[in-house]
Coordinates of C-alpha atoms and ligand atoms in Angstrom, one line a residue:
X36 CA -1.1 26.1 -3.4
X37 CA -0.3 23.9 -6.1
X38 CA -1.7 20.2 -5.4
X39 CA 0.9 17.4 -4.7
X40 CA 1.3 15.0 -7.2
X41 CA -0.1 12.4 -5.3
X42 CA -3.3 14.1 -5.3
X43 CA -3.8 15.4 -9.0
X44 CA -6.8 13.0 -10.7
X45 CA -5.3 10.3 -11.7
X46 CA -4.9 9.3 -16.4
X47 CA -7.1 7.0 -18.1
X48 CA -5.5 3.8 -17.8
X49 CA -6.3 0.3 -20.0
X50 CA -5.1 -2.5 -18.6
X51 CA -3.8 -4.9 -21.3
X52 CA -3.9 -8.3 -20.0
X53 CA -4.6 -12.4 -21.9
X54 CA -5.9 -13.4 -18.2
X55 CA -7.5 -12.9 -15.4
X56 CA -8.5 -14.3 -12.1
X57 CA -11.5 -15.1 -11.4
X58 CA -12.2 -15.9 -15.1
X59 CA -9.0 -17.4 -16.5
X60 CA -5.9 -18.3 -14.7
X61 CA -3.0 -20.4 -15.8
X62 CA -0.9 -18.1 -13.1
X63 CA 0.3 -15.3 -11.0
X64 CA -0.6 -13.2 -14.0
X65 CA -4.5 -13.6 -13.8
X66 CA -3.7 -12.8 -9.8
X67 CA -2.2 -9.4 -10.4
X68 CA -4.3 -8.1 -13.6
X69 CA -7.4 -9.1 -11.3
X70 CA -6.3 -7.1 -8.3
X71 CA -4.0 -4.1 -9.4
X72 CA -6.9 -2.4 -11.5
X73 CA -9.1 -2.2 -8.1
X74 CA -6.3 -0.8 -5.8
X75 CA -6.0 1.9 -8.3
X76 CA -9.3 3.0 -8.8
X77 CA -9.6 4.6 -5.3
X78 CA -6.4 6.1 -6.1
X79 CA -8.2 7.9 -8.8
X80 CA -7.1 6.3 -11.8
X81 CA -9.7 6.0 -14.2
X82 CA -9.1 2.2 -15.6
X83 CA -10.3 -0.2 -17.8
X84 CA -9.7 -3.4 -19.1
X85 CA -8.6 -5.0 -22.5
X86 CA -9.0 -8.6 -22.5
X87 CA -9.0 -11.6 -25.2
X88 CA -12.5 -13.1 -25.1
X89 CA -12.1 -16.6 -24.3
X90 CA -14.9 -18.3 -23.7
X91 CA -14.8 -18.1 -19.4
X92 CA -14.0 -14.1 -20.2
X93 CA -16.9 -13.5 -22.4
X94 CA -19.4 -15.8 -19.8
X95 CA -18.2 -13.0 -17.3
X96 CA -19.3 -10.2 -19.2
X97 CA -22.1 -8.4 -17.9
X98 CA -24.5 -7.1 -20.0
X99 CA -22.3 -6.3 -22.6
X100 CA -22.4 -3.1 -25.2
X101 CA -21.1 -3.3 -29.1
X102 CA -18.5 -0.4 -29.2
X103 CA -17.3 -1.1 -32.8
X104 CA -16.0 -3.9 -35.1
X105 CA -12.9 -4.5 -35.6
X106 CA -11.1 -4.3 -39.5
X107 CA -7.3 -4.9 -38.1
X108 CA -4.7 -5.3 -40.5
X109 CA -2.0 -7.5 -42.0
X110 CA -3.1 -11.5 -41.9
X111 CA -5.8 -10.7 -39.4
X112 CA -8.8 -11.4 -41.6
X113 CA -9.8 -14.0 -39.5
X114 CA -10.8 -11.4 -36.8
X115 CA -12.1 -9.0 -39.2
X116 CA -16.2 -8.0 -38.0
X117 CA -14.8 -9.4 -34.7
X118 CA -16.6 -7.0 -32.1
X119 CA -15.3 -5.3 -29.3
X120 CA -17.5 -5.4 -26.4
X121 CA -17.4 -3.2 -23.6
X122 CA -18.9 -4.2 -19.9
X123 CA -19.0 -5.0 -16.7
X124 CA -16.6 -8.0 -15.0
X125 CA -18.8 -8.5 -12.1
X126 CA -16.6 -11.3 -10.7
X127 CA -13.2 -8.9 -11.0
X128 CA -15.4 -6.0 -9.8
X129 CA -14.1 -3.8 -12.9
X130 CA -15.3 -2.8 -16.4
X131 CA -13.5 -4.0 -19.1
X132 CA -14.1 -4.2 -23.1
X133 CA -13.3 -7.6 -24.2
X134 CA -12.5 -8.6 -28.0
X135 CA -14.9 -11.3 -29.2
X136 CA -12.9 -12.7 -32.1
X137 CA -14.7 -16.2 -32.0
X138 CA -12.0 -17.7 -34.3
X139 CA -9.0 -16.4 -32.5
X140 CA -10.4 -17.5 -29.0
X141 CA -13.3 -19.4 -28.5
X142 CA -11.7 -22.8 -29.0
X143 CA -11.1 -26.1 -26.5
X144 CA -7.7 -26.1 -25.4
X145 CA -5.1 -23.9 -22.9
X146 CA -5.4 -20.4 -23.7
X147 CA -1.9 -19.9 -25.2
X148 CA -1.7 -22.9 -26.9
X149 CA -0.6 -23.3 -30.3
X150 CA -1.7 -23.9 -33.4
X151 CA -0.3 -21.7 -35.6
X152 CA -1.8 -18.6 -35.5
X153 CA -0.8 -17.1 -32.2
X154 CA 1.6 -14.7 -33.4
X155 CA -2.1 -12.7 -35.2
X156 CA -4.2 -13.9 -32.0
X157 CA -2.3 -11.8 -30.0
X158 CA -1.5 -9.2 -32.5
X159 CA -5.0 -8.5 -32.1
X160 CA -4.9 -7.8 -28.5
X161 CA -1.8 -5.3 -28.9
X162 CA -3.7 -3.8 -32.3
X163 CA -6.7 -3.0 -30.3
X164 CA -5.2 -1.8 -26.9
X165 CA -3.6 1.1 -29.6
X166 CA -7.3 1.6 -31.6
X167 CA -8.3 2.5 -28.0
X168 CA -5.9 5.2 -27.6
X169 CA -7.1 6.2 -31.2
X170 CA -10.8 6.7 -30.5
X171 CA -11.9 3.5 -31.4
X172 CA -14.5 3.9 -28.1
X173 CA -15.2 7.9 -28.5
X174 CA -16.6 7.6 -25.3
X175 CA -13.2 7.2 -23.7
X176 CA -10.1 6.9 -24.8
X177 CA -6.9 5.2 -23.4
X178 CA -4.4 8.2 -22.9
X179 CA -1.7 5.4 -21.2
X180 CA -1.4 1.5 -22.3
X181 CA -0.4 -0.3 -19.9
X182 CA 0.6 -4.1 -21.4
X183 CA 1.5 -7.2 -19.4
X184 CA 4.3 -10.0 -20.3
X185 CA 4.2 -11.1 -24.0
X186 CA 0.4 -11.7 -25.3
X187 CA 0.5 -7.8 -25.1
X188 CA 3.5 -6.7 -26.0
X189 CA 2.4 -5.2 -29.5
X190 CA 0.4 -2.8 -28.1
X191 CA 3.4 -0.5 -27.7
X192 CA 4.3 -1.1 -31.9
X193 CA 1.1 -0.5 -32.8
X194 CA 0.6 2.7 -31.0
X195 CA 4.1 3.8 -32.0
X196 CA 3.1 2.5 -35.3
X197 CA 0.0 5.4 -35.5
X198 CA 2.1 8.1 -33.8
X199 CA 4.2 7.8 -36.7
X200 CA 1.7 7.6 -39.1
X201 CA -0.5 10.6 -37.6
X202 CA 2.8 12.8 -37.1
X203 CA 1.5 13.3 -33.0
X204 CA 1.7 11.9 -29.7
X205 CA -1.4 9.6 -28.8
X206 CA -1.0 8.2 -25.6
X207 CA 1.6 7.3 -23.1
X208 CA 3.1 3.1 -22.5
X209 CA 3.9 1.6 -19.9
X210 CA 5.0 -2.3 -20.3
X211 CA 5.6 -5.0 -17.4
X212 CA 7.4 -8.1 -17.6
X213 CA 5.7 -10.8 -15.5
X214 CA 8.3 -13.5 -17.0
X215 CA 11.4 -12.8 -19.5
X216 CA 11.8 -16.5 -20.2
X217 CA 7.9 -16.3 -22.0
X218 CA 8.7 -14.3 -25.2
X219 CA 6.3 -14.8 -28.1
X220 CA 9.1 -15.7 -30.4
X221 CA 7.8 -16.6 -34.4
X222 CA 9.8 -16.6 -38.0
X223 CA 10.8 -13.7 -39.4
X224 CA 8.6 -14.8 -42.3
X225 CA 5.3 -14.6 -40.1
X226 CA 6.2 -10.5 -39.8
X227 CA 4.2 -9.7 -42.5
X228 CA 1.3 -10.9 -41.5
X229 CA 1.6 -8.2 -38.3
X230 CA 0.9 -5.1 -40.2
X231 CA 3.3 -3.0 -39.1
X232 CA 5.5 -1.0 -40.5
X233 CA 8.1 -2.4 -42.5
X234 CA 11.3 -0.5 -40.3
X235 CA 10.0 -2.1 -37.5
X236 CA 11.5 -5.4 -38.0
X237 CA 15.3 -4.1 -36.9
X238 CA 17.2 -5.3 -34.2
X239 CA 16.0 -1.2 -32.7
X240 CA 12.5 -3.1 -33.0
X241 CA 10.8 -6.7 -33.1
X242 CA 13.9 -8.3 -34.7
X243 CA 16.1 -11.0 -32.4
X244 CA 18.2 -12.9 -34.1
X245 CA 16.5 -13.4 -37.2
X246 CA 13.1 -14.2 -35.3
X247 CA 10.1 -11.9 -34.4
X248 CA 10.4 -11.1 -30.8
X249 CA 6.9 -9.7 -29.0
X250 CA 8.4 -9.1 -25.9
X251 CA 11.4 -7.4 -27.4
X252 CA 8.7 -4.8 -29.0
X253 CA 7.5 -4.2 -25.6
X254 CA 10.1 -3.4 -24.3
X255 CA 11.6 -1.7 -27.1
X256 CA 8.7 0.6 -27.4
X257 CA 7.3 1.3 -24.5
X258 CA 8.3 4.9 -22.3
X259 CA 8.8 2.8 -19.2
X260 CA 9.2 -0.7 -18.2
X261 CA 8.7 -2.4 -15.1
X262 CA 9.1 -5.9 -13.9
X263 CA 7.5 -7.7 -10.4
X264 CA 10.7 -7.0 -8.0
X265 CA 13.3 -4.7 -7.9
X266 CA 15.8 -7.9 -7.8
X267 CA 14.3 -9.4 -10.4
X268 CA 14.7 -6.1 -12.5
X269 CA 18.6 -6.3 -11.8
X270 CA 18.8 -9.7 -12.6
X271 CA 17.2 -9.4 -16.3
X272 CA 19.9 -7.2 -17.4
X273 CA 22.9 -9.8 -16.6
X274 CA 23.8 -12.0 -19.4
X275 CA 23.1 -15.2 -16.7
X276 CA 19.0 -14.1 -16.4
X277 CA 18.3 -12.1 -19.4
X278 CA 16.9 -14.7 -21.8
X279 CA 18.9 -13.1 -24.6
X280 CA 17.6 -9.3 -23.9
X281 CA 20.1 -8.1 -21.0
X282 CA 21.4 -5.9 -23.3
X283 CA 18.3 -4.4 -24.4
X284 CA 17.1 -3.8 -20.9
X285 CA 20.6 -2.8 -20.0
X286 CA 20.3 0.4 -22.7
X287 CA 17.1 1.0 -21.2
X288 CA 17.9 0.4 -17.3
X289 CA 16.6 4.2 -16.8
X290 CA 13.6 3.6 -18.1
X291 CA 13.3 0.1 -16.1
X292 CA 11.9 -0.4 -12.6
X293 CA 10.8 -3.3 -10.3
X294 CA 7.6 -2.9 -8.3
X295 CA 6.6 -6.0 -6.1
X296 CA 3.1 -7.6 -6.7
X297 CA 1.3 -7.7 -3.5
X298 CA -1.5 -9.8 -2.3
X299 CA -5.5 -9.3 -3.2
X300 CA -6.6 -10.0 0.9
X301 CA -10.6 -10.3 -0.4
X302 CA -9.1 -13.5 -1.9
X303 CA -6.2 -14.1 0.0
X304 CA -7.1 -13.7 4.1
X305 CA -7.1 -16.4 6.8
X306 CA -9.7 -14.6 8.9
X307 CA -12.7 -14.3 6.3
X308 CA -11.1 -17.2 3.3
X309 CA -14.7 -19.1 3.0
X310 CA -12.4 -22.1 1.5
X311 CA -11.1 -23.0 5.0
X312 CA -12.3 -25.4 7.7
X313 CA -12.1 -22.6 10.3
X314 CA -11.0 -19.0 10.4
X315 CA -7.7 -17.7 12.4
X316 CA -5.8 -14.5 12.6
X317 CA -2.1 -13.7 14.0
X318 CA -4.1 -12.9 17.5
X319 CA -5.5 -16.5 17.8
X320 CA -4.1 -19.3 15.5
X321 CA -6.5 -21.6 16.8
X322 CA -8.1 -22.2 13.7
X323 CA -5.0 -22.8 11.7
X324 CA -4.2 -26.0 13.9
X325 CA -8.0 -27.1 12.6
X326 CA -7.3 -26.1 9.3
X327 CA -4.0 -28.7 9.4
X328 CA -5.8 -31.8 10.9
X329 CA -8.7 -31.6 8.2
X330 CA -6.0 -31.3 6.0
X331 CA -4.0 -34.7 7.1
X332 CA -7.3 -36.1 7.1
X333 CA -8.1 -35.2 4.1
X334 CA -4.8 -36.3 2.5
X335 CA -4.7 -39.2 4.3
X336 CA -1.5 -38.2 6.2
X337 CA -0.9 -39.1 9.8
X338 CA -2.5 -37.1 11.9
X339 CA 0.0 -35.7 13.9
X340 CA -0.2 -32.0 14.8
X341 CA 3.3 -32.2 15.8
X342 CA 4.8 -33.3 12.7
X343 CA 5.5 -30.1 10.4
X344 CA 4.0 -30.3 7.2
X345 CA 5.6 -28.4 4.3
X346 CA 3.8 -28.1 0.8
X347 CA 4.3 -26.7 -2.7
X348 CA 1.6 -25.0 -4.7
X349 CA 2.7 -24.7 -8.1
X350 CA 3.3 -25.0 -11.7
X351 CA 5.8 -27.8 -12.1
X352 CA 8.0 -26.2 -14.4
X353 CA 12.0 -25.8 -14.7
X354 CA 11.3 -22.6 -13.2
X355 CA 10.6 -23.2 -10.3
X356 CA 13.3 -25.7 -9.4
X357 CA 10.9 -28.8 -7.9
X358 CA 13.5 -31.1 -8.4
X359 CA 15.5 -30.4 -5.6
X360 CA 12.3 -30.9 -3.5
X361 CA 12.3 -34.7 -5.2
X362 CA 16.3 -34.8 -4.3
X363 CA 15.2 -33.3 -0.9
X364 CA 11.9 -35.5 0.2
X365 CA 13.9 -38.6 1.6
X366 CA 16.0 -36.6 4.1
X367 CA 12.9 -34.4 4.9
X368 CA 10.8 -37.3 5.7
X369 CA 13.4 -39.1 7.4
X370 CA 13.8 -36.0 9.8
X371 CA 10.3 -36.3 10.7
X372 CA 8.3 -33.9 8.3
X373 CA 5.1 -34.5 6.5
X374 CA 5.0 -32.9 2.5
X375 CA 1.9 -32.1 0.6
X376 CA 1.8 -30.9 -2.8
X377 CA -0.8 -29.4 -5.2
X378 CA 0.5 -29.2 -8.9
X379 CA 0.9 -29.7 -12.4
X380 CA 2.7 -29.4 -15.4
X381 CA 5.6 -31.5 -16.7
X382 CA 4.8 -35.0 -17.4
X383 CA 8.3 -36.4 -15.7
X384 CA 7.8 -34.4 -12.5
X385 CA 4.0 -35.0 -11.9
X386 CA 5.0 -38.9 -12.4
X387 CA 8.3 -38.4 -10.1
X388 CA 5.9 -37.0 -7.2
X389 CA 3.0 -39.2 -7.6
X390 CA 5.2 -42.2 -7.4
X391 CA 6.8 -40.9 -3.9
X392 CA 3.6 -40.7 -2.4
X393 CA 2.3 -43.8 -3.5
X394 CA 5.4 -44.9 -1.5
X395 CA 4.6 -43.1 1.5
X396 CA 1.2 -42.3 1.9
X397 CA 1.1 -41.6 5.7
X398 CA 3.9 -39.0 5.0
X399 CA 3.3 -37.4 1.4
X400 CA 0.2 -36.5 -0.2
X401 CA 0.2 -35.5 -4.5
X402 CA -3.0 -33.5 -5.5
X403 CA -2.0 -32.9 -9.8
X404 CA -4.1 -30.6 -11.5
X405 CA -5.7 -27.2 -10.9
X406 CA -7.7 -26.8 -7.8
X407 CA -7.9 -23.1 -6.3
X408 CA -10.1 -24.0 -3.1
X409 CA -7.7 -26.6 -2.2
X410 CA -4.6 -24.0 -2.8
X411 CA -6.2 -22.3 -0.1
X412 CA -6.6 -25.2 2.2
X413 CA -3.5 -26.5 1.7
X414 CA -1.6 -23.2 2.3
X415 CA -3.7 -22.3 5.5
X416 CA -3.5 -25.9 7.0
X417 CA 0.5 -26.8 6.0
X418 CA 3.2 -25.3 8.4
X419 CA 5.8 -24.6 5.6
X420 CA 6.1 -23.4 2.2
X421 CA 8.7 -24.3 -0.3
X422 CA 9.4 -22.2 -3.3
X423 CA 13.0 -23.3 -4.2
X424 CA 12.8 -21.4 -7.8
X425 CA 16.0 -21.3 -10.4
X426 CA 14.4 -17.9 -11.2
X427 CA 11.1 -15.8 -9.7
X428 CA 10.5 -12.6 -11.2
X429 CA 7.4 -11.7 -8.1
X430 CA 6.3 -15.3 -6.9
X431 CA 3.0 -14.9 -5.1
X432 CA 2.6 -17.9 -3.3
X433 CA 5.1 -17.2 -0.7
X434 CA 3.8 -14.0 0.1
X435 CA 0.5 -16.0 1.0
X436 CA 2.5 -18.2 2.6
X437 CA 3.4 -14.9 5.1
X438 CA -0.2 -14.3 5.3
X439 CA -1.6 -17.7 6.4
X440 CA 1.5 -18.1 9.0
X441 CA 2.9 -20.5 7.0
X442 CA 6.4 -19.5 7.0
X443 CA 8.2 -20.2 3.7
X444 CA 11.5 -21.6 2.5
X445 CA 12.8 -20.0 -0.6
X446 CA 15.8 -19.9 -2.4
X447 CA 17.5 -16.2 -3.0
X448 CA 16.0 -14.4 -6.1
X449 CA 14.3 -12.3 -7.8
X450 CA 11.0 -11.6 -5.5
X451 CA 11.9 -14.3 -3.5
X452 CA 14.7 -12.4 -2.0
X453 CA 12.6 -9.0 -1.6
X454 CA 9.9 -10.4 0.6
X455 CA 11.6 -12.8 2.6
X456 CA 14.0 -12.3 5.7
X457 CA 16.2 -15.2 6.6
X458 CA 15.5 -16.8 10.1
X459 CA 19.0 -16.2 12.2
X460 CA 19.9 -15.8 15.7
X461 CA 20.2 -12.2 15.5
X462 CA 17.2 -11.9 13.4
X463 CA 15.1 -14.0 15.3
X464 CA 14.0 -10.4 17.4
X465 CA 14.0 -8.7 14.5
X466 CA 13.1 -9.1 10.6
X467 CA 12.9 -12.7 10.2
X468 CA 10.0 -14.1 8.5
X469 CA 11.3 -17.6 6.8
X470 CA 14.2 -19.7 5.1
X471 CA 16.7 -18.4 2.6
X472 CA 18.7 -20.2 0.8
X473 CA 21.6 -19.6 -1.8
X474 CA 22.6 -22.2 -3.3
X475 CA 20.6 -24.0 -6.2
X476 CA 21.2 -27.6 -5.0
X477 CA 19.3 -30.2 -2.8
X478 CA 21.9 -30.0 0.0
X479 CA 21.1 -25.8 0.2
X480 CA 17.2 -26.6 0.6
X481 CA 17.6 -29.6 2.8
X482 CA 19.6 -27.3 5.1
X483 CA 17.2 -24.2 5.0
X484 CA 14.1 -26.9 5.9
X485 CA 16.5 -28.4 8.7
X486 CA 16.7 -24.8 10.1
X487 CA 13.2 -24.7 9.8
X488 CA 12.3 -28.0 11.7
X489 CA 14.6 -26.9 14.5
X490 CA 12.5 -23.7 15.2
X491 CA 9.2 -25.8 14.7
X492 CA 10.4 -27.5 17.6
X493 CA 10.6 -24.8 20.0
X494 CA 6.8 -23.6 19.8
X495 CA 7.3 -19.9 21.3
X496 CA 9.7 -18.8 18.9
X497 CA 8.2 -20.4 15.8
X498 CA 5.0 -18.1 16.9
X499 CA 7.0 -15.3 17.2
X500 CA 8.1 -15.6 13.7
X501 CA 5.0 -16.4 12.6
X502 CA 2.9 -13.3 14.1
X503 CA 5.4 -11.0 12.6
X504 CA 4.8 -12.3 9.1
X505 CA 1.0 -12.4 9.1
X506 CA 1.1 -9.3 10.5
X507 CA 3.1 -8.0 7.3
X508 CA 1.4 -5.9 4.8
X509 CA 1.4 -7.3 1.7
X510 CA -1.9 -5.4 0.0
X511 CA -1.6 -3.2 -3.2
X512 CA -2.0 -0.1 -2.1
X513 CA 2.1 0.6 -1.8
X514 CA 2.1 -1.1 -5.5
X515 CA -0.4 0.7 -7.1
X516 CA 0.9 3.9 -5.6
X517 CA 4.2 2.8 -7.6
X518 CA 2.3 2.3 -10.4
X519 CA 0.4 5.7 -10.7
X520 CA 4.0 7.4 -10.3
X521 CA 4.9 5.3 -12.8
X522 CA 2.3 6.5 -15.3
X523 CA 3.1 9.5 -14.6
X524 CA 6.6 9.3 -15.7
X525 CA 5.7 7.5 -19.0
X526 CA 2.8 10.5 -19.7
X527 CA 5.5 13.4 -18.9
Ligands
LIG186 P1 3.7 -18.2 -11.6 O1 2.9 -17.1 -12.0 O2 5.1 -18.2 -12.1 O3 3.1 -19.6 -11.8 P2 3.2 -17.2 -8.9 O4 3.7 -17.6 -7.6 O5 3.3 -15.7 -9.2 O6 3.9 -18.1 -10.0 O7 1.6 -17.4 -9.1 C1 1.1 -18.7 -9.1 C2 -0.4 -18.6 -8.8 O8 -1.0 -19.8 -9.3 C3 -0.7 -18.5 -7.3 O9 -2.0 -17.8 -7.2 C4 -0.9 -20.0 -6.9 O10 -1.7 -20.2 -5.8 C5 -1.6 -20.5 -8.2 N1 -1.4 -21.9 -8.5 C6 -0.3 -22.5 -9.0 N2 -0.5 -23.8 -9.2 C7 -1.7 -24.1 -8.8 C8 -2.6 -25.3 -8.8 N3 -2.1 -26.4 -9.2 N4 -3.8 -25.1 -8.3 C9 -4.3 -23.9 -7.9 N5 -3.6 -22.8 -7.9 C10 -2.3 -22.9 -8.3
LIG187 C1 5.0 -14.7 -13.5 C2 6.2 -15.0 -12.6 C3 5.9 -14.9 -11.1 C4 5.0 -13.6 -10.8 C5 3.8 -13.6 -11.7 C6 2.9 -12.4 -11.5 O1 4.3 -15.8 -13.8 O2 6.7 -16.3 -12.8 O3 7.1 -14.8 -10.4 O4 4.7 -13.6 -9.5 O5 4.2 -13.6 -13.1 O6 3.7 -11.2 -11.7

């Protein structure tokens, strides 16, 4: 009998990614390209890791092995007898090689920052992800590329690039979009400098609108594309959401497919998260009505276990559509609720938030900056999460939010829309697992929380709703099945 599908031995995957969690984070990003690998090794997929080595990615290298050095080409001398190491990520649990280019990134500062060079730092990781389907390790080599959001979206030319050149197939490309609004954009003048073929800068290439476009060359170039939702993946080819390339992604809708991003529960549990004040579990909540009062005590917030606290965890970018929370707070704090938020980003909003809690201390609590231990605590011990986005390709803290009980309120998109099920009388027995709302305004959130209060005040069928979505599955495993079909559609 001829195996299923399911069951043949899984290709040799490398996962093309700028960051990962727990090295380097700036997002949901680092979440996914830390957990998807291990959810489909048991699947059988052989996979390894290409990542930029920044200096908290090169501290995590274990024992690392010189597998060449690297002589890429174009204007990226800087990197030339940069070495790529190969080893093992013992804080991801995976094996990885890692590009130690000391001039592109070792240096203080974000990650992605620029200073004028980005367009060749991340050339380099693209360039390099298509040496490994070349041979450039001849102890293994890459037969699919698989290349997350922007920073890797050259992988696909360059490999294109070498079929070309070599007159044969190499390996197979798959390319996901974790945000269509993040592009790698540069002058046309900086193409050049890439090293790639000449033809390449077309508008059936890296061209858009006179500019260099990485993402565009990703998914341009690669046999399939996939973004974090299926909603999301409908809503990047209208003209409304597709950042210029709906029409691209619309001649390629065939090749395009949404698969939701799904929760890492080593890092992401309420029964064994070592960051909490107490353990709890859908059976008992006990311990998320602890993890609440050290929570207002910490903040400083009344400490009422009857008043329902709502938080934010977040970037504070237009994205994600924070400023109808600040139109919001005064009704929501007039009807009784509590808000905690943990942030940063733009100056205007962080300023906006500090100053309401300075005015209300006993009812609103800003913690600005980074702070991953206090993500947790503040997601296990808060009743409600709010994640009122203009767009969301995935979003992952509301599906954390399902996990820790604490039910969210989000606005209808993207993969906001595919993991959340509106709280209604006839849903109440049934799917409902939050607050939806459509409209992007104030008055649409402050309605949606409203709802939300009014169940918080009837105890037994706030639980109900609670059980059922901590007793959602959220893992990998369904994704990372999608993803191995996936590969094999872009190897056949
Ligand atoms: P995005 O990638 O667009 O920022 P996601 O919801 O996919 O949105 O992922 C955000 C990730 O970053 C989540 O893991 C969330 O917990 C985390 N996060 C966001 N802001 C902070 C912060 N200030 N401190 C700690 N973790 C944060
Ligand atoms: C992006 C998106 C977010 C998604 C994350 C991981 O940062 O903004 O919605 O969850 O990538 O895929």
């Amino acid at each position: 009998m001829m195996p299923a599908i399911e069951d043949a031995p899984g290709p040799r995957v490398l996962q093309v990614c700028a960051e990962i969690f727990p090295l380097l984070k700036t997002g949901g990003l680092a979440d996914v390209a830390g957990a998807l690998p291990l959810a489909l090794q048991p699947l059988g997929v052989d996979v390894r890791l290409l990542l930029p080595g920044f200096e908290p990615i090169l501290r995590g290298l274990e024992a690392p092995v010189v597998v060449a050095t690297l002589q890429p080409p174009g204007a990226m001398q800087a990197a030339h007898g940069a070495r790529l190491l190969y080893g093992r990520l013992p804080a991801c649990g995976l094996w990885g090689y890692v590009i130690d280019a000391p001039a592109y990134y070792r240096r203080d500062g974000a990650p992605y920052e620029e200073r004028g060079d980005n367009h060749l730092r991340f050339a380099l990781l693209g360039w390099t992800a298509a040496a490994l389907a070349q041979g450039l390790d001849p102890f293994w080599r890459a037969e699919l590329l698989h290349a997350h959001d922007w920073h890797a979206a050259l992988a696909p030319a360059y490999l294109r690039a070498a079929e070309a050149a070599q007159h044969r197939r190499l390996a197979g490309c798959v390319y996901t979009v974790h945000n269509l609004a993040y592009q790698g954009m540069y002058g046309a003048h900086l193409f050049g400098e890439l090293g790639l073929p000449g033809h390449f800068y077309s508008v059936q290439g890296l061209e858009f609108h006179g500019h260099v476009n990485f993402m565009k060359a990703g998914l341009h170039y690669a046999d399939r594309i996939s973004t974090v939702s299926p909603s999301y993946a409908r809503e990047i080819q209208s003209p409304e959401q597709g950042c210029g390339l709906d029409g691209l992604l619309r001649s390629r809708t065939a090749a395009l497919t949404g698969i939701l991003n799904g929760v890492d529960t080593r890092v992401w549990d309420p029964a064994t998260d070592a960051h909490l004040p107490a353990p709890y579990d859908g059976a008992d909540l006990g311990g998320k009505a602890t993890c609440k009062q050290a929570l207002q005590a910490e903040l400083g917030l009344a400490g009422d276990a009857h008043a329902p606290l709502l938080c934010v965890v977040s970037r504070l970018a237009e994205q994600k559509g924070l400023h109808l929370v600040l139109q919001a707070l005064p009704r929501l704090v007039e009807a009784g609720a509590q808000f905690a938020l943990l942030g940063s980003g733009d100056a205007w909003m962080e300023a906006a938030f500090r100053e309401f809690a300075q005015a209300r201390p006993r009812q609103v609590a800003v913690r600005l900056g980074y702070d991953e231990p206090f993500a947790h605590r503040l997601i296990a011990g808060s009743d409600l999460i709010l994640v009122p986005s203009r767009y969301e390709p995935c979003g992952l803290t509301q599906l954390y939010g399902l996990r820790y009980g604490t039910l969210p309120v989000v606005r209808r998109v993207g993969g906001l829309a595919d993991t959340v099920a509106d709280t209604r009388l006839e849903t109440l027995d049934g799917e409902a697992t939050g607050f939806v709302f459509d409209a992007f305004d104030a008055e649409a959130l402050c309605a949606a929380v409203r709802r939300a209060l009014a169940l918080h005040r009837r105890p037994a069928d706030w639980a109900l709703v609670q059980r059922r979505a901590m007793a959602q599955r959220w893992d990998w495993e369904g994704p990372a099945r999608q993803y191995r079909q996936l590969y094999r559609h872009a190897l056949h």
